[in-house]
C-alpha positions as a printed NumPy array, in Angstrom:
array([[  5.921,  16.753,   3.1  ],
       [  8.714,  13.578,   2.378],
       [  8.148,   9.773,   3.87 ],
       [  8.951,   7.861,   6.11 ],
       [ 11.223,   4.652,   5.447],
       [  9.841,   1.655,   7.118],
       [ 12.204,  -0.587,   8.352],
       [ 12.831,  -3.228,  10.585],
       [ 13.964,  -4.299,  13.883],
       [ 13.313,  -2.334,  16.253],
       [ 10.038,  -0.396,  17.463],
       [  9.512,   2.632,  15.91 ],
       [  7.601,   3.451,  19.549],
       [  7.785,   0.813,  22.992],
       [  7.076,   0.54 ,  26.116],
       [  7.949,  -1.241,  28.99 ],
       [  6.106,  -1.623,  32.473],
       [  4.184,   1.084,  31.651],
       [  2.452,   2.663,  35.015],
       [ -0.592,   4.837,  36.519],
       [ -2.031,   4.985,  38.519],
       [ -4.506,   7.568,  40.584],
       [ -4.411,   6.981,  43.429],
       [ -4.547,   4.06 ,  44.465],
       [ -6.296,   2.633,  41.195],
       [ -4.01 ,   1.142,  38.891],
       [ -5.871,   2.083,  35.339],
       [ -2.869,   1.407,  33.354],
       [ -0.912,  -1.203,  36.047],
       [  2.941,  -2.964,  34.269],
       [  1.714,  -2.227,  30.483],
       [  4.653,  -3.411,  27.481],
       [  3.605,  -2.637,  23.983],
       [  5.798,  -2.564,  20.759],
       [  5.341,  -0.594,  17.464],
       [  6.879,  -1.699,  14.256],
       [  7.516,   1.419,  11.4  ],
       [  5.38 ,   1.039,   8.637],
       [  2.374,  -1.164,  10.791],
       [ -1.033,  -0.352,  12.149],
       [ -1.081,  -1.834,  15.492],
       [ -4.845,  -2.359,  16.883],
       [ -5.078,  -1.417,  21.07 ],
       [ -7.88 ,  -3.292,  22.035],
       [-10.104,  -3.761,  25.467],
       [-13.766,  -2.968,  26.859],
       [-14.161,   0.635,  28.08 ],
       [-12.575,   1.559,  30.845],
       [ -9.655,  -1.289,  29.711],
       [ -6.988,   1.344,  30.206],
       [ -6.416,   1.902,  26.326],
       [ -7.907,   6.182,  26.749],
       [ -5.226,   6.651,  29.36 ],
       [ -2.417,   4.939,  27.598],
       [ -2.353,   7.125,  24.274],
       [ -2.39 ,   9.661,  26.765],
       [  0.785,   9.345,  28.496],
       [  1.918,   8.997,  24.93 ],
       [  0.769,  11.897,  23.933],
       [  1.861,  13.435,  27.228],
       [ -1.56 ,  14.323,  28.14 ],
       [ -0.865,  12.544,  31.556],
       [  2.462,  11.128,  33.285],
       [  2.972,   8.084,  33.637],
       [  3.494,   7.329,  37.358],
       [  6.291,   4.433,  36.627],
       [  8.245,   2.84 ,  33.488],
       [  9.65 ,   4.096,  30.744],
       [  8.863,   4.654,  26.725],
       [ 11.221,   4.597,  24.497],
       [ 11.131,   6.087,  21.025],
       [ 13.42 ,   4.348,  18.173],
       [ 15.25 ,   1.893,  21.063],
       [ 16.103,   5.717,  22.94 ],
       [ 14.476,   7.117,  26.429],
       [ 12.237,   9.506,  26.083],
       [ 10.366,  12.058,  28.746],
       [  7.213,  12.961,  26.914],
       [  5.845,  15.844,  29.251],
       [  3.647,  17.266,  26.328],
       [  1.596,  17.149,  23.572],
       [  4.362,  19.96 ,  21.865],
       [  7.094,  17.509,  22.697],
       [  4.912,  13.95 ,  21.706],
       [  4.53 ,  16.258,  18.53 ],
       [  7.899,  17.715,  17.883],
       [  9.307,  13.911,  18.566],
       [  6.904,  12.739,  16.043],
       [  3.534,  12.004,  17.622],
       [  0.325,  12.892,  16.223],
       [ -2.655,  12.224,  17.485],
       [ -6.099,  12.836,  16.83 ],
       [ -8.834,  12.539,  19.687],
       [-12.336,  10.821,  19.983],
       [-13.9  ,  14.62 ,  20.876],
       [-12.392,  16.692,  18.329],
       [-11.32 ,  20.12 ,  19.837],
       [-12.601,  22.904,  16.911],
       [-13.506,  26.105,  16.849],
       [-16.973,  26.163,  15.202],
       [-16.685,  29.87 ,  14.382],
       [-13.552,  30.131,  12.728],
       [-12.579,  28.546,   9.194],
       [-11.033,  25.672,   8.719],
       [ -7.716,  26.936,   7.89 ],
       [ -7.714,  28.983,  11.214],
       [ -7.932,  25.872,  13.421],
       [ -5.159,  24.227,  11.715],
       [ -3.287,  27.163,  12.035],
       [ -3.825,  27.364,  16.128],
       [ -1.742,  24.434,  16.64 ],
       [  1.59 ,  25.708,  14.105],
       [  3.646,  28.227,  14.846],
       [  2.815,  31.211,  14.96 ],
       [  5.611,  32.507,  12.292],
       [  3.13 ,  30.373,   9.397],
       [  0.7  ,  32.944,   7.571],
       [ -2.894,  31.616,   7.456],
       [ -2.335,  31.339,   3.02 ],
       [  0.099,  28.899,   3.867],
       [ -2.299,  26.74 ,   6.352],
       [ -4.167,  27.259,   3.735],
       [ -2.406,  26.104,   1.194],
       [ -0.671,  23.281,   2.495],
       [ -3.642,  21.94 ,   4.433],
       [ -5.41 ,  22.229,   0.937],
       [ -2.456,  19.595,  -0.728],
       [ -2.265,  17.534,   1.94 ],
       [ -6.392,  17.357,   2.344],
       [ -6.537,  15.956,  -1.032],
       [ -3.103,  14.158,  -1.143],
       [ -4.36 ,  11.348,   1.244],
       [ -7.917,  11.38 ,   0.237],
       [ -9.658,  13.851,   2.804],
       [-10.915,  16.9  ,   0.666],
       [-11.016,  19.806,   2.405],
       [-12.145,  23.928,   2.115],
       [ -9.732,  25.428,   3.819],
       [-12.396,  28.568,   3.707],
       [-15.157,  26.529,   4.494],
       [-16.951,  27.731,   8.172],
       [-15.805,  24.597,  10.555],
       [-20.125,  25.086,  11.749],
       [-21.368,  24.338,   8.057],
       [-19.225,  20.942,   7.771],
       [-20.053,  17.725,   9.224],
       [-19.298,  15.556,  11.292],
       [-17.041,  13.09 ,   9.748],
       [-15.457,  16.413,   7.799],
       [-14.789,  17.762,  10.5  ],
       [-12.517,  14.89 ,  11.626],
       [-10.667,  15.596,   8.378],
       [ -9.138,  18.041,   9.85 ],
       [ -8.238,  16.905,  12.372],
       [ -6.224,  14.175,  10.884],
       [ -4.972,  16.994,   8.44 ],
       [ -4.016,  19.128,  12.026],
       [ -1.693,  15.799,  13.188],
       [ -0.677,  15.054,   8.817],
       [  0.777,  18.652,   8.773],
       [  3.229,  18.171,  12.297],
       [  5.137,  14.82 ,   9.127],
       [  4.29 ,  12.675,  11.813],
       [  6.044,   8.918,  11.969],
       [  3.033,   7.867,  14.588],
       [ -0.26 ,   8.899,  14.397],
       [ -2.687,   7.609,  17.078],
       [ -6.415,   7.324,  16.28 ],
       [ -9.113,   6.884,  18.691],
       [-12.403,   5.956,  17.757],
       [-12.098,   7.404,  15.097],
       [-15.188,   5.057,  12.539],
       [-17.761,   6.072,  15.656],
       [-18.585,   9.062,  14.515],
       [-18.855,   7.918,  10.326],
       [-20.836,   6.82 ,   7.389],
       [-19.686,   3.345,   5.946],
       [-17.85 ,   5.133,   2.755],
       [-16.474,   8.062,   5.308],
       [-15.039,   5.242,   6.51 ],
       [-14.058,   4.054,   3.494],
       [-12.221,   6.314,   2.946],
       [-10.589,   6.917,   5.798],
       [ -8.9  ,   3.331,   5.375],
       [ -8.051,   3.825,   2.357],
       [ -6.164,   7.056,   3.708],
       [ -4.499,   4.763,   6.428],
       [ -3.161,   1.906,   3.67 ],
       [ -1.279,   4.985,   2.258],
       [ -0.431,   5.855,   5.568],
       [  1.538,   2.454,   5.614],
       [  2.803,   2.55 ,   2.135],
       [  4.566,   5.492,   3.525],
       [  6.446,   3.414,   6.276],
       [  4.276,   5.392,   8.753],
       [  2.498,   3.571,  12.091],
       [ -0.851,   4.007,  13.62 ],
       [ -1.87 ,   3.127,  16.461],
       [ -6.028,   2.29 ,  16.224],
       [ -8.199,   2.144,  19.02 ],
       [-11.612,   1.041,  17.861],
       [-14.929,  -1.037,  19.338],
       [-15.685,  -2.488,  15.773],
       [-13.501,  -6.307,  15.579],
       [-14.477,  -6.836,  11.729],
       [-12.473,  -3.353,  10.85 ],
       [ -9.965,  -4.418,  13.204],
       [ -9.652,  -7.612,  11.401],
       [ -9.116,  -5.516,   8.215],
       [ -6.666,  -4.004,   8.58 ],
       [ -4.424,  -3.927,  11.487],
       [ -1.281,  -6.551,  11.467],
       [ -1.178,  -6.888,  15.622],
       [ -2.79 ,  -5.651,  17.907],
       [ -2.442,  -6.12 ,  21.633],
       [ -5.276,  -5.954,  24.323],
       [ -6.102,  -4.793,  27.452],
       [ -8.4  ,  -6.149,  30.346],
       [ -8.43 ,  -4.017,  33.6  ],
       [ -5.318,  -1.529,  32.749],
       [ -3.287,  -4.587,  32.306],
       [ -1.894,  -6.842,  29.141],
       [ -3.758,  -9.301,  28.496],
       [ -2.1  , -11.269,  24.418],
       [ -1.304,  -9.743,  21.39 ],
       [ -2.19 , -11.605,  18.038],
       [ -2.777, -11.081,  14.221],
       [ -6.669,  -9.832,  13.992],
       [ -6.798, -10.968,  10.615],
       [ -6.514, -14.858,  12.26 ],
       [ -8.653, -14.363,  14.657],
       [-13.003, -13.932,  14.676],
       [-14.615, -11.648,  16.005],
       [-15.595, -13.928,  18.523],
       [-12.144, -14.544,  19.768],
       [-11.141, -11.586,  20.073],
       [-14.117, -10.004,  22.24 ],
       [-12.949, -13.192,  24.343],
       [ -9.66 , -12.011,  24.911],
       [-11.382,  -8.465,  26.054],
       [-13.707,  -9.337,  28.536],
       [-11.999, -12.647,  29.632],
       [-14.823, -15.19 ,  27.987],
       [-17.178, -16.283,  25.848],
       [-19.659, -13.254,  25.049],
       [-23.226, -14.053,  24.355],
       [-24.427, -14.328,  20.467],
       [-28.017, -11.723,  20.712],
       [-30.673, -13.191,  18.636],
       [-34.074, -12.001,  17.78 ],
       [-36.476, -12.53 ,  19.963],
       [-39.367, -14.249,  19.295],
       [-41.133, -15.095,  15.935],
       [-41.427, -12.205,  14.391],
       [-44.015, -13.056,  12.625],
       [-46.473, -10.55 ,  12.243],
       [-50.032,  -9.906,  14.784],
       [-53.134,  -7.495,  15.002],
       [-52.402,  -3.472,  13.631],
       [-51.166,  -1.019,  16.689],
       [-51.704,   2.238,  14.26 ],
       [-53.15 ,   2.511,  10.309],
       [-53.37 ,   5.798,   9.294],
       [-56.002,   6.963,   5.738],
       [-55.423,   9.771,   3.886],
       [-53.278,  11.746,   5.68 ],
       [-52.785,  15.814,   4.557],
       [-50.979,  18.35 ,   6.231],
       [-51.305,  22.021,   4.629],
       [-47.828,  23.072,   3.286]])
């Protein structure tokens, strides 16, 4: 798989006045967004802000009501996920679409051209998974894998399409801290190759850690853009909700009271 060279100037992907209506409700309302080559771009917002609707339009799952999507400066129509992949856009959804009874290689093969042999899929999946620090056994059955390993399948499946832009929807919500650190190393490698990442997350500390820029949505509209490294979690949260977010503190003095439950010399047969 060849690396994608980073370039300055025009965005890799841009949307202009992108709108999606469900009846009279505007899930996305005249959104403008630019994603540069070789950047990790955060998409922030509360639940219901329009993030998922936006990325589904970019990946061809939903059709825009109005507005324009530009890929490398040219207007494009993305009628299906297959069209998005051919364009160079990959996506890893928050909820995985895997068959537990099938192996890793068989699950990956389902999204590829029917002409590719399963042995070739297994070989390439193993190579890519180790290259990007996401090791997988192509012969393992999905039912036997952890949630983190299942996410690796989705990421490797996307990488096999050689994308220039990868969309990740809440990728760390199912990961342990150690697995998240490994994912961040993978994203740094993708960025170094000149690939771009659109990164959706509610975890503001990790957005500050790995993202170059952030666009904030609220009620279906863009309400701000920033360099998250120059912000604080509190200021990012304020952009997301439109007001100050009260800090959470423990109630009471945390002093010990009377014993509520006591046990002595308990045993149970093996």
